[in-house]
Tab-separated table of C-alpha atoms and ligand atoms in Angstrom:
chain	number	residue	atom	x	y	z
A	217	UNK	CA	-0.108	-0.147	0.192
A	218	UNK	CA	1.280	3.426	-1.076
A	219	UNK	CA	2.012	5.675	1.666
A	220	UNK	CA	3.572	9.693	1.513
A	221	UNK	CA	6.906	7.648	2.568
A	222	UNK	CA	6.843	5.007	-0.188
A	223	UNK	CA	9.759	5.244	-2.441
A	224	UNK	CA	8.786	6.788	-6.237
A	225	UNK	CA	12.126	7.051	-7.821
A	226	UNK	CA	16.040	7.322	-7.481
A	227	UNK	CA	18.067	9.458	-9.464
A	228	UNK	CA	21.694	9.822	-9.905
A	229	UNK	CA	24.245	13.000	-10.350
A	230	UNK	CA	27.880	12.411	-11.417
A	231	UNK	CA	29.769	14.683	-8.885
A	232	UNK	CA	33.477	15.195	-10.059
A	233	UNK	CA	34.719	18.032	-7.927
A	234	UNK	CA	38.396	19.592	-9.522
A	235	UNK	CA	40.567	20.247	-6.646
A	236	UNK	CA	44.340	21.296	-6.569
A	237	UNK	CA	46.596	20.230	-3.150
A	238	UNK	CA	49.158	22.639	-4.340
A	239	UNK	CA	51.800	19.846	-5.920
A	240	UNK	CA	51.917	17.433	-9.169
A	241	UNK	CA	48.766	15.550	-9.516
A	242	UNK	CA	48.662	13.088	-6.719
A	243	UNK	CA	48.335	9.396	-8.380
A	244	UNK	CA	45.045	7.223	-7.848
A	245	UNK	CA	44.812	4.133	-8.982
A	246	UNK	CA	47.480	4.103	-11.413
A	247	UNK	CA	46.747	7.866	-13.335
A	248	UNK	CA	46.832	11.032	-12.024
A	249	UNK	CA	44.001	12.451	-9.967
A	250	UNK	CA	42.507	15.953	-10.433
A	251	UNK	CA	38.843	15.613	-9.548
A	252	UNK	CA	37.357	14.148	-6.381
A	253	UNK	CA	34.653	11.936	-8.164
A	254	UNK	CA	31.847	9.973	-6.257
A	255	UNK	CA	28.017	9.651	-7.223
A	256	UNK	CA	24.859	11.406	-5.349
A	257	UNK	CA	22.014	10.115	-5.465
A	258	UNK	CA	18.327	11.513	-5.067
A	259	UNK	CA	15.360	9.669	-3.250
A	260	UNK	CA	12.167	10.560	-3.782
A	261	UNK	CA	8.789	9.972	-2.286
A	262	UNK	CA	5.243	9.830	-2.988
A	263	UNK	CA	4.742	12.788	-0.424
A	264	UNK	CA	7.469	14.865	-2.545
A	265	UNK	CA	10.381	14.962	-0.184
A	266	UNK	CA	13.956	14.300	-1.233
A	267	UNK	CA	16.493	12.278	0.448
A	268	UNK	CA	20.165	12.992	-0.138
A	269	UNK	CA	23.113	10.258	-0.514
A	270	UNK	CA	26.413	9.538	-1.781
A	271	UNK	CA	28.042	6.690	-2.709
A	272	UNK	CA	32.050	5.840	-3.825
A	273	UNK	CA	32.293	5.108	-7.444
A	274	UNK	CA	35.918	3.176	-8.909
A	275	UNK	CA	33.809	4.113	-11.816
A	276	UNK	CA	30.740	6.593	-12.283
A	277	UNK	CA	28.873	5.387	-15.112
A	278	UNK	CA	29.542	1.917	-13.670
A	279	UNK	CA	27.935	2.691	-10.047
A	280	UNK	CA	25.083	4.560	-11.799
A	281	UNK	CA	24.310	1.912	-13.563
A	282	UNK	CA	24.385	-0.484	-10.360
A	283	UNK	CA	21.870	2.122	-9.082
A	284	UNK	CA	19.032	2.757	-11.709
A	285	UNK	CA	19.321	-1.263	-13.129
A	286	UNK	CA	20.008	-3.478	-9.721
A	287	UNK	CA	19.253	-0.635	-6.685
A	288	UNK	CA	16.104	1.619	-8.045
A	289	UNK	CA	14.007	-1.478	-8.736
A	290	UNK	CA	14.013	-3.364	-5.633
A	291	UNK	CA	13.784	0.200	-3.439
A	292	UNK	CA	11.217	1.758	-5.640
A	293	UNK	CA	7.720	1.269	-4.081
A	294	UNK	CA	9.332	0.593	-0.016
A	295	UNK	CA	9.109	2.183	2.573
A	296	UNK	CA	11.547	4.671	3.521
A	297	UNK	CA	11.112	4.828	7.292
A	298	UNK	CA	11.685	0.833	6.880
A	299	UNK	CA	14.848	0.286	9.100
A	300	UNK	CA	15.501	-2.516	7.661
A	301	UNK	CA	15.656	-2.141	3.945
A	302	UNK	CA	19.113	-1.628	3.339
A	303	UNK	CA	20.152	-4.960	5.152
A	304	UNK	CA	17.224	-6.652	3.196
A	305	UNK	CA	18.338	-5.307	-0.281
A	306	UNK	CA	22.050	-6.955	0.479
A	307	UNK	CA	21.006	-9.798	1.523
A	308	UNK	CA	18.291	-9.964	-2.119
A	309	UNK	CA	21.544	-8.664	-4.383
A	310	UNK	CA	24.335	-11.114	-2.511
A	311	UNK	CA	25.144	-12.934	-4.864
A	312	UNK	CA	26.253	-9.954	-6.972
A	313	UNK	CA	29.297	-9.221	-4.793
A	314	UNK	CA	29.649	-8.848	-0.890
A	315	UNK	CA	31.944	-5.897	-1.421
A	316	UNK	CA	32.621	-3.372	-3.943
A	317	UNK	CA	30.381	-1.499	-6.219
A	318	UNK	CA	27.014	-3.497	-5.197
A	319	UNK	CA	27.702	-2.756	-1.307
A	320	UNK	CA	28.640	1.182	-2.672
A	321	UNK	CA	25.648	1.647	-4.283
A	322	UNK	CA	23.422	0.054	-1.155
A	323	UNK	CA	25.450	2.665	0.879
A	324	UNK	CA	24.389	5.811	-1.214
A	325	UNK	CA	21.285	4.628	-0.994
A	326	UNK	CA	20.680	4.255	2.905
A	327	UNK	CA	22.628	7.527	3.787
A	328	UNK	CA	19.628	8.960	1.573
A	329	UNK	CA	17.139	6.885	3.797
A	330	UNK	CA	18.494	8.406	6.442
A	331	UNK	CA	18.295	11.997	5.541
A	332	UNK	CA	14.510	11.043	4.580
A	333	UNK	CA	13.820	9.249	7.703
A	334	UNK	CA	15.171	12.435	10.162
A	335	UNK	CA	13.169	14.659	7.623
A	336	UNK	CA	10.087	13.030	8.246
A	337	UNK	CA	10.380	13.087	11.789
A	338	UNK	CA	11.536	16.850	11.530
A	339	UNK	CA	14.628	16.501	13.659
A	340	UNK	CA	18.559	16.793	12.758
A	341	UNK	CA	19.971	12.991	11.886
A	342	UNK	CA	21.687	13.341	15.339
A	343	UNK	CA	18.538	13.328	16.946
A	344	UNK	CA	17.891	9.621	15.585
A	345	UNK	CA	21.474	8.643	16.215
A	346	UNK	CA	21.122	8.877	19.755
A	347	UNK	CA	21.046	12.879	20.355
A	348	UNK	CA	23.829	15.573	19.791
A	349	UNK	CA	26.551	15.390	22.678
A	350	UNK	CA	27.913	18.334	20.355
A	351	UNK	CA	26.719	19.959	17.281
A	352	UNK	CA	30.991	21.104	16.429
A	353	UNK	CA	32.695	18.590	15.564
A	354	UNK	CA	36.600	19.423	15.542
A	355	UNK	CA	38.522	17.949	12.089
A	356	UNK	CA	41.900	17.053	11.183
A	357	UNK	CA	43.535	18.058	7.763
A	358	UNK	CA	43.984	14.586	5.262
A	359	UNK	CA	46.765	16.035	3.023
A	360	UNK	CA	47.241	14.537	-0.355
A	361	UNK	CA	50.865	12.823	-1.392
A	362	UNK	CA	52.946	15.211	-1.740
A	363	UNK	CA	55.454	12.041	-3.359
A	364	UNK	CA	58.283	12.773	-0.868
A	365	UNK	CA	58.484	16.677	-1.412
A	366	UNK	CA	59.644	18.351	1.708
A	367	UNK	CA	59.095	21.208	1.256
A	368	UNK	CA	55.365	21.000	-0.214
A	369	UNK	CA	54.772	18.686	2.500
A	370	UNK	CA	55.926	21.580	5.447
A	371	UNK	CA	54.587	24.322	3.745
A	372	UNK	CA	51.326	22.191	3.574
A	373	UNK	CA	51.381	21.494	6.903
A	374	UNK	CA	51.713	25.274	8.093
A	375	UNK	CA	48.933	26.121	5.780
A	376	UNK	CA	46.616	23.755	7.272
A	377	UNK	CA	47.651	24.923	11.059
A	378	UNK	CA	46.774	28.289	10.140
A	379	UNK	CA	43.388	27.212	8.743
A	380	UNK	CA	42.524	26.320	12.176
A	381	UNK	CA	43.405	22.612	12.052
A	382	UNK	CA	44.810	20.862	15.142
A	383	UNK	CA	45.514	17.977	13.829
A	384	UNK	CA	47.440	16.580	10.766
A	385	UNK	CA	47.761	13.515	8.040
A	386	UNK	CA	49.987	12.849	5.835
A	387	UNK	CA	50.230	10.826	3.126
A	388	UNK	CA	53.904	10.129	2.312
A	389	UNK	CA	55.897	6.869	2.074
A	390	UNK	CA	59.526	8.178	3.221
A	391	UNK	CA	60.737	9.467	6.097
A	392	UNK	CA	62.188	13.100	5.379
A	393	UNK	CA	58.530	14.633	4.711
A	394	UNK	CA	57.304	12.975	8.064
A	395	UNK	CA	60.151	14.513	9.939
A	396	UNK	CA	59.739	17.768	8.268
A	397	UNK	CA	55.880	17.967	8.798
A	398	UNK	CA	56.831	17.358	13.145
A	399	UNK	CA	59.270	20.249	12.326
A	400	UNK	CA	56.810	22.496	11.398
A	401	UNK	CA	54.050	21.682	13.463
A	402	UNK	CA	56.037	21.587	16.520
A	403	UNK	CA	55.728	18.986	19.286
A	404	UNK	CA	52.253	18.501	20.643
A	405	UNK	CA	50.441	18.547	17.532
A	406	UNK	CA	49.097	14.703	16.611
A	407	UNK	CA	50.606	13.956	13.059
A	408	UNK	CA	48.943	10.954	11.466
A	409	UNK	CA	50.924	9.204	8.556
A	410	UNK	CA	48.880	7.227	6.203
A	411	UNK	CA	50.932	4.890	3.775
A	412	UNK	CA	47.783	4.006	1.115
A	413	UNK	CA	49.105	0.318	1.823
A	414	UNK	CA	52.916	0.733	0.620
A	415	UNK	CA	54.708	-1.392	3.109
A	416	UNK	CA	55.623	-4.930	3.882
A	417	UNK	CA	55.834	-5.651	7.437
A	418	UNK	CA	59.888	-5.694	7.357
A	419	UNK	CA	59.446	-2.224	5.175
A	420	UNK	CA	56.888	-0.719	7.847
A	421	UNK	CA	59.481	-1.926	10.715
A	422	UNK	CA	62.677	-0.073	9.316
A	423	UNK	CA	60.429	3.213	8.386
A	424	UNK	CA	58.559	3.390	11.877
A	425	UNK	CA	61.974	3.110	13.319
A	426	UNK	CA	63.184	5.655	11.270
A	427	UNK	CA	60.640	7.750	12.181
A	428	UNK	CA	60.826	7.725	16.214
A	429	UNK	CA	61.290	11.274	16.128
A	430	UNK	CA	57.826	12.302	14.592
A	431	UNK	CA	56.016	10.662	17.730
A	432	UNK	CA	53.037	9.377	14.999
A	433	UNK	CA	49.623	9.916	16.380
A	434	UNK	CA	48.915	6.811	14.214
A	435	UNK	CA	49.983	4.739	11.414
A	436	UNK	CA	47.299	4.156	8.759
A	437	UNK	CA	47.110	0.900	6.098
A	438	UNK	CA	51.085	0.495	6.628
A	439	UNK	CA	50.917	-2.754	5.199
A	440	UNK	CA	49.885	-4.458	2.168
A	441	UNK	CA	47.880	-6.515	1.635
A	442	UNK	CA	45.232	-3.943	4.145
A	443	UNK	CA	43.567	-7.043	5.153
A	444	UNK	CA	46.811	-8.729	6.826
A	445	UNK	CA	45.122	-7.927	10.244
A	446	UNK	CA	48.272	-10.210	11.866
A	447	UNK	CA	50.698	-8.284	10.336
A	448	UNK	CA	49.206	-4.746	11.589
A	449	UNK	CA	49.472	-6.520	14.931
A	450	UNK	CA	53.179	-7.856	14.858
A	451	UNK	CA	54.048	-3.718	13.850
A	452	UNK	CA	51.994	-2.777	17.059
A	453	UNK	CA	53.816	-5.299	18.915
A	454	UNK	CA	57.419	-4.301	17.560
A	455	UNK	CA	57.279	-0.439	16.966
A	456	UNK	CA	54.659	0.712	19.689
A	457	UNK	CA	53.054	3.096	17.139
A	458	UNK	CA	49.568	2.898	17.037
A	459	UNK	CA	47.780	1.263	14.081
A	460	UNK	CA	44.754	2.308	12.227
A	461	UNK	CA	42.638	0.448	9.458
A	462	UNK	CA	39.395	-0.139	7.719
A	463	UNK	CA	38.693	2.189	4.388
A	464	UNK	CA	39.175	-0.898	2.586
A	465	UNK	CA	37.037	-3.799	4.822
A	466	UNK	CA	35.023	-5.144	2.183
A	467	UNK	CA	32.014	-5.536	4.494
A	468	UNK	CA	30.901	-4.049	7.816
A	469	UNK	CA	31.849	-7.515	9.109
A	470	UNK	CA	35.153	-7.230	8.614
A	471	UNK	CA	35.663	-4.012	10.339
A	472	UNK	CA	33.132	-5.423	12.889
A	473	UNK	CA	36.206	-7.751	13.178
A	474	UNK	CA	38.775	-5.822	13.433
A	475	UNK	CA	37.002	-3.902	16.589
A	476	UNK	CA	36.453	-7.162	18.386
A	477	UNK	CA	39.857	-8.790	17.894
A	478	UNK	CA	41.660	-5.710	18.507
A	479	UNK	CA	43.309	-5.875	15.144
A	480	UNK	CA	43.856	-2.103	15.124
A	481	UNK	CA	44.164	0.676	17.781
A	482	UNK	CA	41.582	2.737	15.402
A	483	UNK	CA	38.862	1.563	13.055
A	484	UNK	CA	37.848	3.574	9.692
A	485	UNK	CA	34.720	2.713	8.103
A	486	UNK	CA	33.916	4.325	5.222
A	487	UNK	CA	30.163	5.813	5.378
A	488	UNK	CA	29.926	6.023	1.269
A	489	UNK	CA	31.607	2.197	0.768
A	490	UNK	CA	30.550	0.009	3.972
A	491	UNK	CA	26.795	-0.040	4.262
A	492	UNK	CA	26.153	4.190	5.040
A	493	UNK	CA	24.615	5.273	8.678
A	494	UNK	CA	23.370	1.671	9.244
A	495	UNK	CA	26.690	0.239	9.359
A	496	UNK	CA	28.508	3.167	10.933
A	497	UNK	CA	25.873	2.898	13.674
A	498	UNK	CA	26.982	-0.796	14.202
A	499	UNK	CA	30.757	-0.292	14.064
A	500	UNK	CA	30.574	2.595	16.463
A	501	UNK	CA	28.300	0.451	18.725
A	502	UNK	CA	31.375	-2.313	18.284
A	503	UNK	CA	33.917	0.320	18.787
A	504	UNK	CA	32.125	1.279	21.972
A	505	UNK	CA	31.860	-1.839	23.993
A	506	UNK	CA	35.891	-3.177	22.438
A	507	UNK	CA	37.682	-0.308	23.423
A	508	UNK	CA	38.714	0.171	19.617
A	509	UNK	CA	38.810	4.212	18.687
A	510	UNK	CA	36.483	4.944	15.825
A	511	UNK	CA	38.321	6.922	13.128
A	512	UNK	CA	35.766	7.225	9.942
A	513	UNK	CA	37.529	7.752	6.620
A	514	UNK	CA	36.427	10.095	4.942
A	515	UNK	CA	37.679	11.196	1.557
A	516	UNK	CA	34.675	13.431	0.293
A	517	UNK	CA	32.288	16.217	0.722
A	518	UNK	CA	28.873	15.254	-0.567
A	519	UNK	CA	25.741	14.052	2.338
A	520	UNK	CA	28.307	10.930	3.550
A	521	UNK	CA	30.506	13.820	5.241
A	522	UNK	CA	27.307	15.346	6.360
A	523	UNK	CA	26.125	11.142	7.514
A	524	UNK	CA	29.426	11.340	9.300
A	525	UNK	CA	29.019	14.438	11.177
A	526	UNK	CA	26.111	13.197	12.429
A	527	UNK	CA	26.899	10.318	13.692
A	528	UNK	CA	29.931	11.692	15.609
A	529	UNK	CA	27.562	14.334	16.878
A	530	UNK	CA	25.828	11.434	18.893
A	531	UNK	CA	28.988	9.682	19.544
A	532	UNK	CA	31.222	9.602	22.880
A	533	UNK	CA	34.042	10.034	23.249
A	534	UNK	CA	34.955	12.987	20.916
A	535	UNK	CA	36.199	12.337	17.392
A	536	UNK	CA	38.046	14.237	15.256
A	537	UNK	CA	36.541	13.757	11.441
A	538	UNK	CA	39.201	13.257	8.649
A	539	UNK	CA	38.670	16.668	6.181
A	540	UNK	CA	40.750	16.437	2.886
A	541	UNK	CA	42.808	19.424	2.695
A	542	UNK	CA	42.507	20.753	-0.147
A	543	UNK	CA	41.942	23.663	-2.395
A	544	UNK	CA	38.516	22.902	-4.247
A	545	UNK	CA	36.319	24.188	-7.220
A	546	UNK	CA	33.618	24.146	-4.753
A	547	UNK	CA	32.976	23.594	-1.542
A	548	UNK	CA	29.739	21.557	-0.735
A	549	UNK	CA	28.082	22.793	2.134
A	550	UNK	CA	30.421	25.973	2.678
A	551	UNK	CA	27.568	28.171	4.045
A	552	UNK	CA	24.774	25.645	5.470
A	553	UNK	CA	27.671	23.460	7.629
A	554	UNK	CA	30.559	25.945	8.018
A	555	UNK	CA	34.253	25.267	8.988
A	556	UNK	CA	35.216	27.551	12.128
A	557	UNK	CA	38.148	26.973	14.340
A	558	UNK	CA	39.169	23.997	13.794
A	559	UNK	CA	35.815	22.437	13.257
A	560	UNK	CA	32.339	21.807	11.714
A	561	UNK	CA	29.283	23.373	13.257
A	562	UNK	CA	26.040	21.452	12.445
A	563	UNK	CA	22.647	22.908	12.203
A	564	UNK	CA	19.202	22.035	13.412
A	565	UNK	CA	17.379	21.638	10.179
A	566	UNK	CA	15.754	18.255	9.625
A	567	UNK	CA	17.784	15.474	8.004
A	568	UNK	CA	21.843	16.139	6.839
A	569	UNK	CA	21.034	19.377	7.326
A	570	UNK	CA	21.592	21.349	4.101
A	571	UNK	CA	20.702	20.495	0.389
A	572	UNK	CA	23.527	20.618	-2.357
A	573	UNK	CA	23.663	24.425	-3.520
A	574	UNK	CA	22.331	24.975	-6.771
A	575	UNK	CA	25.458	26.820	-7.840
A	576	UNK	CA	27.259	23.311	-7.662
A	577	UNK	CA	23.952	21.368	-8.999
A	578	UNK	CA	24.541	23.769	-12.305
A	579	UNK	CA	28.222	23.373	-12.151
A	580	UNK	CA	30.277	22.093	-14.832
A	581	UNK	CA	31.223	19.529	-12.423
A	582	UNK	CA	28.070	17.413	-12.068
A	583	UNK	CA	26.365	15.485	-14.968
B	164	MG	MG1	43.337	6.282	4.464
């Protein structure tokens, strides 16, 4: 039976945000990267209400195809208030892949569903996630890769601190730029390093020993493959450096296993990859109960970023959210969710708290 909360259609936007990080275009998946790309989706209800979601996309066209041809036909006609909808669809589609693009598409749908549920209730999303303990969410500056260029790393670290960030993460793979960033930041500023799975256990051990005076707050994805949880445990035992992992976890269940086994000190679910707000809530609960720390992966700027902020608003202890530190051709939600003195400020508008600006939707960055 149709009601005001019945899903009537889903449409997809391919969002390609040009960015500059002040150096040569960083490599991503074997190619220089000049835009940060995700699929934004709009879920329309019979009432006319619209929910926004965002899905990770290894390929924008492929993801849109999965959303339009596989996910939308199953979601249309269903009630957006049904809390089991995402997991039901995950089960229906499980033969098409338990991880990867199908799960990414469902993640985007789930974020839109939670936006809609909060809008239907007339409350900000954080209220449905347990209530806001804070509406000011501190952020750390996540610098992209400068390929070992010490001067650029040093200057960009200084720029991030001047912009108000109080923590900095690097994406470098060698010792010198890490020591340069520490020298620039001084002691007391948490400094993290993410190698995106660059090393083996011996290489990681050597590098971390040489970086000891950088006093890393955590080492993120130090090992290939990222599933090598025994290696992560060994590395922590050998070096004493805290470890972080999770953005490449295949599914919610892999993330829960990291938390429950204590394989890493920090677990990093990515809302737009691992199952949306529904999955993020499960990982957050596992962290709360296991003592492993929560630090969501946030490499994009759309509805998935807002959804993560809402979850963190309701989570205890306070979590410092990742923010990719680049100059964007358009900063989504710059006015509605402003960044001030090192933190993003949530509001009490229903849902995610902001709809995409017409200046973005009508820009050449969206198709
Ligand atoms: Mg990372």
